Coordinates of C-alpha atoms in Angstrom, one line a residue:
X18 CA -1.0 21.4 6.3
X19 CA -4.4 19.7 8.0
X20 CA -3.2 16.2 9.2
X21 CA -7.0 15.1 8.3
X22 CA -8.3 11.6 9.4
X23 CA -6.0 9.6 7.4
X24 CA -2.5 9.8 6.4
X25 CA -2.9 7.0 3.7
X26 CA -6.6 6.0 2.6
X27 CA -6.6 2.6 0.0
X28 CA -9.5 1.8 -2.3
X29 CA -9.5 -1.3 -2.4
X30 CA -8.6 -4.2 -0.3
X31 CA -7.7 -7.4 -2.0
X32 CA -4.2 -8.4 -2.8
X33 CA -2.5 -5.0 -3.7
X34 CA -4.6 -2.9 -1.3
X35 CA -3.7 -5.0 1.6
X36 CA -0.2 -5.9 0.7
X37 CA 0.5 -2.1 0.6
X38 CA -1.4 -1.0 3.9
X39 CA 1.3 -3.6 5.5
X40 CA 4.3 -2.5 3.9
X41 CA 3.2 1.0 5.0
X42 CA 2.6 0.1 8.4
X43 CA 6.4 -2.4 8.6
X44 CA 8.3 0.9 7.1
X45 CA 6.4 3.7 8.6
X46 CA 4.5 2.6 11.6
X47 CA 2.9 5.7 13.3
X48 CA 0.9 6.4 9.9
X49 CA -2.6 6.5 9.9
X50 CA -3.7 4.0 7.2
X51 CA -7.0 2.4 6.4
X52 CA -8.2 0.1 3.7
X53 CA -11.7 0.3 1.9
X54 CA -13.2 -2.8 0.4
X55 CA -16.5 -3.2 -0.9
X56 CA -16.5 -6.9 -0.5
X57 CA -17.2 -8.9 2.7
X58 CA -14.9 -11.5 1.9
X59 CA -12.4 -13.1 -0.1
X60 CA -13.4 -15.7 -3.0
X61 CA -11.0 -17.9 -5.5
X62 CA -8.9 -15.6 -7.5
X63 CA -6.2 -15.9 -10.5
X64 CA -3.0 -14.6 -9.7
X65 CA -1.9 -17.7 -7.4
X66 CA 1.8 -18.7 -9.1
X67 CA 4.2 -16.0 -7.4
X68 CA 7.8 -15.3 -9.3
X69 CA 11.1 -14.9 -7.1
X70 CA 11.0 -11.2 -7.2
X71 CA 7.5 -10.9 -5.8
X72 CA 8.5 -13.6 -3.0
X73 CA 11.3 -11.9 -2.3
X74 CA 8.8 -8.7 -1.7
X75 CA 7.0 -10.9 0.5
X76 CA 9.6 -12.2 2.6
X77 CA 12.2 -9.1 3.2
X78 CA 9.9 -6.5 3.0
X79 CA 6.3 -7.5 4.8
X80 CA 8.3 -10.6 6.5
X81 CA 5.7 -13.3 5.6
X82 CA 8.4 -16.0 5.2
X83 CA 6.7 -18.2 8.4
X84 CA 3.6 -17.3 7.1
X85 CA 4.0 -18.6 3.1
X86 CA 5.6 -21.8 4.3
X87 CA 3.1 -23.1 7.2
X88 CA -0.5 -21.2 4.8
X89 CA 0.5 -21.8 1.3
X90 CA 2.7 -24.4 -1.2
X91 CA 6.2 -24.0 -1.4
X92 CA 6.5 -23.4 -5.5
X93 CA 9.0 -25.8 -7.3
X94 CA 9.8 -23.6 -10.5
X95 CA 8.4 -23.8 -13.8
X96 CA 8.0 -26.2 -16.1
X97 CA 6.7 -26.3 -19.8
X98 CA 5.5 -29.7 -21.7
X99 CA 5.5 -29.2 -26.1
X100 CA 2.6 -31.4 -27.5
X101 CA 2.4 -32.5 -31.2
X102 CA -0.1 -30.3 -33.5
X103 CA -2.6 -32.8 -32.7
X104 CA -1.8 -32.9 -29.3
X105 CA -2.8 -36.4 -28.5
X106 CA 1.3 -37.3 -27.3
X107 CA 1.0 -38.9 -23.9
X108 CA 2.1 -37.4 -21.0
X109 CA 4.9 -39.3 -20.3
X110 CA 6.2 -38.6 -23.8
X111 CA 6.0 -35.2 -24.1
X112 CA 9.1 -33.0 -24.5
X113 CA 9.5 -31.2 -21.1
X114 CA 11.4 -28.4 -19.7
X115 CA 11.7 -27.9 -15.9
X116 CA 14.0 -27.9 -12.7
X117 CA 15.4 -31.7 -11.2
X118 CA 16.2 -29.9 -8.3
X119 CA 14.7 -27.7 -5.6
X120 CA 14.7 -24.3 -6.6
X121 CA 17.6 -22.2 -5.4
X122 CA 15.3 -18.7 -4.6
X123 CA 12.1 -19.4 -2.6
X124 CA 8.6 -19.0 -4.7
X125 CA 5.2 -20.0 -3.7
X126 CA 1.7 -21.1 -5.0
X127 CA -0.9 -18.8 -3.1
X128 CA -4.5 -19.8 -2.2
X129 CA -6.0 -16.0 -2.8
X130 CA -8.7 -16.3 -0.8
X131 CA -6.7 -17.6 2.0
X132 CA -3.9 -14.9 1.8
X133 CA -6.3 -12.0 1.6
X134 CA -8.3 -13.2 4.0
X135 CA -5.1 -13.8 6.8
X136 CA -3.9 -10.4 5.1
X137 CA -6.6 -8.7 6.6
X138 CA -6.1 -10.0 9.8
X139 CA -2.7 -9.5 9.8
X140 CA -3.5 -5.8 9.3
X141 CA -6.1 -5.1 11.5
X142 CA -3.3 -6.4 14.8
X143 CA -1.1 -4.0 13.5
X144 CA -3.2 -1.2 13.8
X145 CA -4.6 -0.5 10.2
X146 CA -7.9 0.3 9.8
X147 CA -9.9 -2.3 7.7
X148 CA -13.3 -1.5 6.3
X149 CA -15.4 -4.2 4.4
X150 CA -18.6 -4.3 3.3
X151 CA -17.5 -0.5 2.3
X152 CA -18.2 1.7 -0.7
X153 CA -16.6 4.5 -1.3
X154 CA -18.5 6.4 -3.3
X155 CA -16.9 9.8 -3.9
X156 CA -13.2 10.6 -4.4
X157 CA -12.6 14.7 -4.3
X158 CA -9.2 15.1 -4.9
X159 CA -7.7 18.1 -2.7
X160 CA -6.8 21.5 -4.5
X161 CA -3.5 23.2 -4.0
X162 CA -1.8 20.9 -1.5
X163 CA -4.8 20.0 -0.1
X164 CA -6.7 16.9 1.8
X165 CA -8.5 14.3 0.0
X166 CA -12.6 14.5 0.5
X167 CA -13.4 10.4 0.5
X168 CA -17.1 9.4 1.0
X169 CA -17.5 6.3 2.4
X170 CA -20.8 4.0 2.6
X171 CA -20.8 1.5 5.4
X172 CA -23.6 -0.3 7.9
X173 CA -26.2 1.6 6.2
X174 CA -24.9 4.7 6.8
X175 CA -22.6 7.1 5.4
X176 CA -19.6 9.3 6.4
X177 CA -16.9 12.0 4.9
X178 CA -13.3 11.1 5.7
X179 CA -10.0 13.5 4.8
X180 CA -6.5 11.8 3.9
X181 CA -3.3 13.4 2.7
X182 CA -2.9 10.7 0.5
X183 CA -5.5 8.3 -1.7
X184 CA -4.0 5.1 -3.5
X185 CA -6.7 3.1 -5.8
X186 CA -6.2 -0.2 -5.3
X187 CA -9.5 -1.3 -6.8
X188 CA -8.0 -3.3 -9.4
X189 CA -10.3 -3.5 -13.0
X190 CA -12.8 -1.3 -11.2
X191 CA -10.4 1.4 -11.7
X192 CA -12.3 4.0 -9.5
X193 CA -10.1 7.3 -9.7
X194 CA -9.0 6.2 -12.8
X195 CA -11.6 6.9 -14.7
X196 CA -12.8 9.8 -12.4
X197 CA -9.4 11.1 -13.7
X198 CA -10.1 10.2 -17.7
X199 CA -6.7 8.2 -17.2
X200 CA -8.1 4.6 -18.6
X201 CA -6.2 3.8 -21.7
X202 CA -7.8 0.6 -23.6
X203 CA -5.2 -1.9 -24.7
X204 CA -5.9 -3.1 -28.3
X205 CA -2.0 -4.0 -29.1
X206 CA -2.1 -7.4 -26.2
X207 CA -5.4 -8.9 -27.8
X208 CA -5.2 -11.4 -24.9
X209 CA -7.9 -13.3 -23.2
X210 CA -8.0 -16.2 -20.4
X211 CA -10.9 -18.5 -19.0
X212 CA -9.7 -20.6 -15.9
X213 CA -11.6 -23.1 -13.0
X214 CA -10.7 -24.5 -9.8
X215 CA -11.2 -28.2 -9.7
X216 CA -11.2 -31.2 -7.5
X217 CA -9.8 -34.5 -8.1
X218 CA -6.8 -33.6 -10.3
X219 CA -4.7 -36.6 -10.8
X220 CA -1.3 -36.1 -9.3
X221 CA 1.4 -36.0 -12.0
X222 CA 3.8 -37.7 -9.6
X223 CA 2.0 -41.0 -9.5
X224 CA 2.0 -41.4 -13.2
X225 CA 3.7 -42.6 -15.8
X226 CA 6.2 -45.0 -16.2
X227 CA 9.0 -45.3 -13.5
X228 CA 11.8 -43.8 -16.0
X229 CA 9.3 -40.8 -16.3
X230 CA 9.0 -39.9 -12.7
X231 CA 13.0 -40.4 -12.0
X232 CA 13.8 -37.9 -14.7
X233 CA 13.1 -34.8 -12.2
X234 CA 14.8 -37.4 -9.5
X235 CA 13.6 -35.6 -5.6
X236 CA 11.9 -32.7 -7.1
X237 CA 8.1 -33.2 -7.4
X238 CA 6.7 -31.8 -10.4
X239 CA 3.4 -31.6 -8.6
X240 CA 4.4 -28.1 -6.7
X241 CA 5.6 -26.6 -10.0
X242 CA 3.5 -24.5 -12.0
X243 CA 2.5 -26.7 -15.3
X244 CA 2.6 -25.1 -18.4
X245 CA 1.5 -27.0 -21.5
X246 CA 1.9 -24.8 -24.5
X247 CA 0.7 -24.8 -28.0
X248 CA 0.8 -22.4 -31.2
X249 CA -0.9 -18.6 -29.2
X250 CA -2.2 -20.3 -26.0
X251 CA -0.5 -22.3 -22.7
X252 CA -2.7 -24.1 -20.1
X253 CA -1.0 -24.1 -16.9
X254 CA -1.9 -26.1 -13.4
X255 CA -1.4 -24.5 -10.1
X256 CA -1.9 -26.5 -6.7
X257 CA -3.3 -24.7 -3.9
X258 CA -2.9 -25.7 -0.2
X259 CA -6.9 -25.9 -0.1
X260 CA -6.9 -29.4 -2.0
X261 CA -7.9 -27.1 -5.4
X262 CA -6.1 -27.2 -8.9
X263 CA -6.5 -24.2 -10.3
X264 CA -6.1 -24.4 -14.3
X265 CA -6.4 -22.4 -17.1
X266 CA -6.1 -21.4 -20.4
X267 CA -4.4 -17.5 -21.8
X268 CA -4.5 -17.3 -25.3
X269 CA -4.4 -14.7 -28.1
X270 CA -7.6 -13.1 -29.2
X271 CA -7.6 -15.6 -32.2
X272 CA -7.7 -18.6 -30.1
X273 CA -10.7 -17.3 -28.0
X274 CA -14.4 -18.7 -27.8
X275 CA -17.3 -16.6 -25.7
X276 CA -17.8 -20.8 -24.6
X277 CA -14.8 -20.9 -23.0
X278 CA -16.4 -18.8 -20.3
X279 CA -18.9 -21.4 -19.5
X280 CA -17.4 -25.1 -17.5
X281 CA -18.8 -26.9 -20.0
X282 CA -16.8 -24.8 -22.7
X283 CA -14.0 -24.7 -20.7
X284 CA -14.0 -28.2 -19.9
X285 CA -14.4 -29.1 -23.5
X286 CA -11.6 -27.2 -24.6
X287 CA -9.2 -28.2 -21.6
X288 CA -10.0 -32.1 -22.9
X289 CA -8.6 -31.8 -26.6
X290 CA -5.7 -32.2 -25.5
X291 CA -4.7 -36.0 -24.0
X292 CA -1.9 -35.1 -21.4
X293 CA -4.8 -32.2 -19.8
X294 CA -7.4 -34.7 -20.8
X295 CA -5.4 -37.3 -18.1
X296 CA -4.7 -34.9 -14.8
X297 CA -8.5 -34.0 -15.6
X298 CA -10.1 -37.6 -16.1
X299 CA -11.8 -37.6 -12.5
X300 CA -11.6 -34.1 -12.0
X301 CA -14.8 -32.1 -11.1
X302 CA -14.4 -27.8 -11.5
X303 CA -15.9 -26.0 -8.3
X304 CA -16.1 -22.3 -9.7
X305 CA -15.5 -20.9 -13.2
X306 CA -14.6 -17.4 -14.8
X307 CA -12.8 -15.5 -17.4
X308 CA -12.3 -12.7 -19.2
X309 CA -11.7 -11.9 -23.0
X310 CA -10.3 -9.3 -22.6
X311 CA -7.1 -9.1 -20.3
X312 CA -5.0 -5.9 -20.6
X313 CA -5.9 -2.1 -19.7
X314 CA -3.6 0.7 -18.9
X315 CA -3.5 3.8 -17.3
X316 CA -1.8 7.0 -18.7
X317 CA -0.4 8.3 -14.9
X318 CA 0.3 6.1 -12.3
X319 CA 1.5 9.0 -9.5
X320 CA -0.2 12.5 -9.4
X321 CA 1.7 15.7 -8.0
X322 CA -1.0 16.2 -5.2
X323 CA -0.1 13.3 -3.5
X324 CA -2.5 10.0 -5.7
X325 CA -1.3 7.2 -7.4
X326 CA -2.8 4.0 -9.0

């Protein structure tokens, strides 16, 4: 068949766009691969507490071991504090699961817009095409074992590219999803989440009582992710290497208030409990968002002519 412009063309270019484009490139490196994002940079984004098995992605299979260690926070496990139902118990006093040691698999706390930012970068040197400020504006699947028809806005302009394959990696936008009548709304996880990144978060390892702090002995509880949890919601507290706290609320639809959205809402929410109420006493939220509605689904993920989700 035609070998068209592209071997691989992604729609999309923020964390699973980009982290693909290099995994393709490390395994495969004479492909033709370009990444198309309609943004012109990178902004705070949720997602920022990584599990072992996605650092293990990161480390053996795009080799960004140097890279997580010396750009983002080394990530010292999880751990989970149990309030009373009126949730006023001190800090210090609360019932607490968590590591006293150093984690024995590597994980880390990411700063998104830093890591897609330095993703893009990354990319570009080895040899991927990277197109912000991009739209693509039509996807016309090929026919028959045929080449993909992708038209791109860019500069102004506009232009018609071929690729063998086409992956959307455009996240809720879901472009070839819904081209393809493949969106599936999720009414079973009734979930929801409003979140901030804030200043001036009190570090939890200069408080409390001595016999508090010695109970995790050399293992700061600062570089864990913080989960506080209550009956159909958690807040949890994720440090970020660019001085920002991120912190949050997911909660079940019955737990959800449109205020929540707003940092007045949120903030009001986030300070009904007293342990929050203390790491956010001289803490001042830079940026805000949420969504009420988390979950979606897809009913394909691959296609037979050479797409996939």
């Amino acid at each position: 068949m035609a070998r068209g412009d592209l071997d691989v063309a992604i729609v999309g270019g923020g964390m699973a766009g980009n982290l693909l484009a290099r995994q393709l490139s490390r395994t495969l490196p004479d492909l033709r691969v370009a990444v198309f994002d309609r943004k012109t940079h990178y902004s705070n984004n949720v997602g920022e507490s990584m599990v072992e098995i996605a650092s293990n992605y990161f480390v053996r299979r795009l080799g960004l071991s140097s890279y997580l260690y010396d750009r983002q926070y080394p990530k010292n496990g999880l751990r989970f504090f149990f309030d009373s139902a009126e949730r006023n118990v001190p800090l210090e006093q609360m019932s607490e699961i968590g590591s006293a040691s150093l984690p024995f698999f590597p994980a880390f706390q990411i700063d998104r817009s830093r890591l897609e930012t330095d993703l893009i970068e990354m990319n570009r040197m080895q040899g991927i095409q990277v197109h912000l400020g991009a739209r693509v504006e039509e996807i016309a699947l090929g026919e028959g074992g045929g080449l993909h028809r992708l038209v791109v806005s860019e500069d102004g302009g506009s232009q018609t590219l071929e690729a063998r394959w086409v992956v959307d990696a455009s996240g809720r936008s879901r472009l070839l999803a819904r081209q393809l009548d493949l969106h599936v709304p999720e009414t079973t996880l009734a979930n929801a989440s409003a979140w901030g990144w804030f200043e001036g978060v009190a570090d939890i390892d200069a408080l409390g009582p001595e016999a508090f702090r010695a109970r995790v002995r050399h293992a700061p509880r600062r570089l864990s992710t913080l989960h506080f949890l209550y009956p159909g919601y958690w807040i949890w507290f994720i440090p970020l290497r660019a001085g920002l706290t991120s912190v949050g609320v997911v909660c079940e639809g019955a737990v959800w208030a449109p205020a929540m959205l707003g940092r007045e809402g949120l903030l009001a929410f986030l300070r009904r409990h007293a342990a929050v109420a203390t790491l956010l006493h001289d803490a001042k939220p830079v940026d805000v968002a949420g969504m009420g509605h988390l979950s979606y689904g897809t009913r394909r993920f691959f296609g037979n002519d050479r797409w996939a989700l």
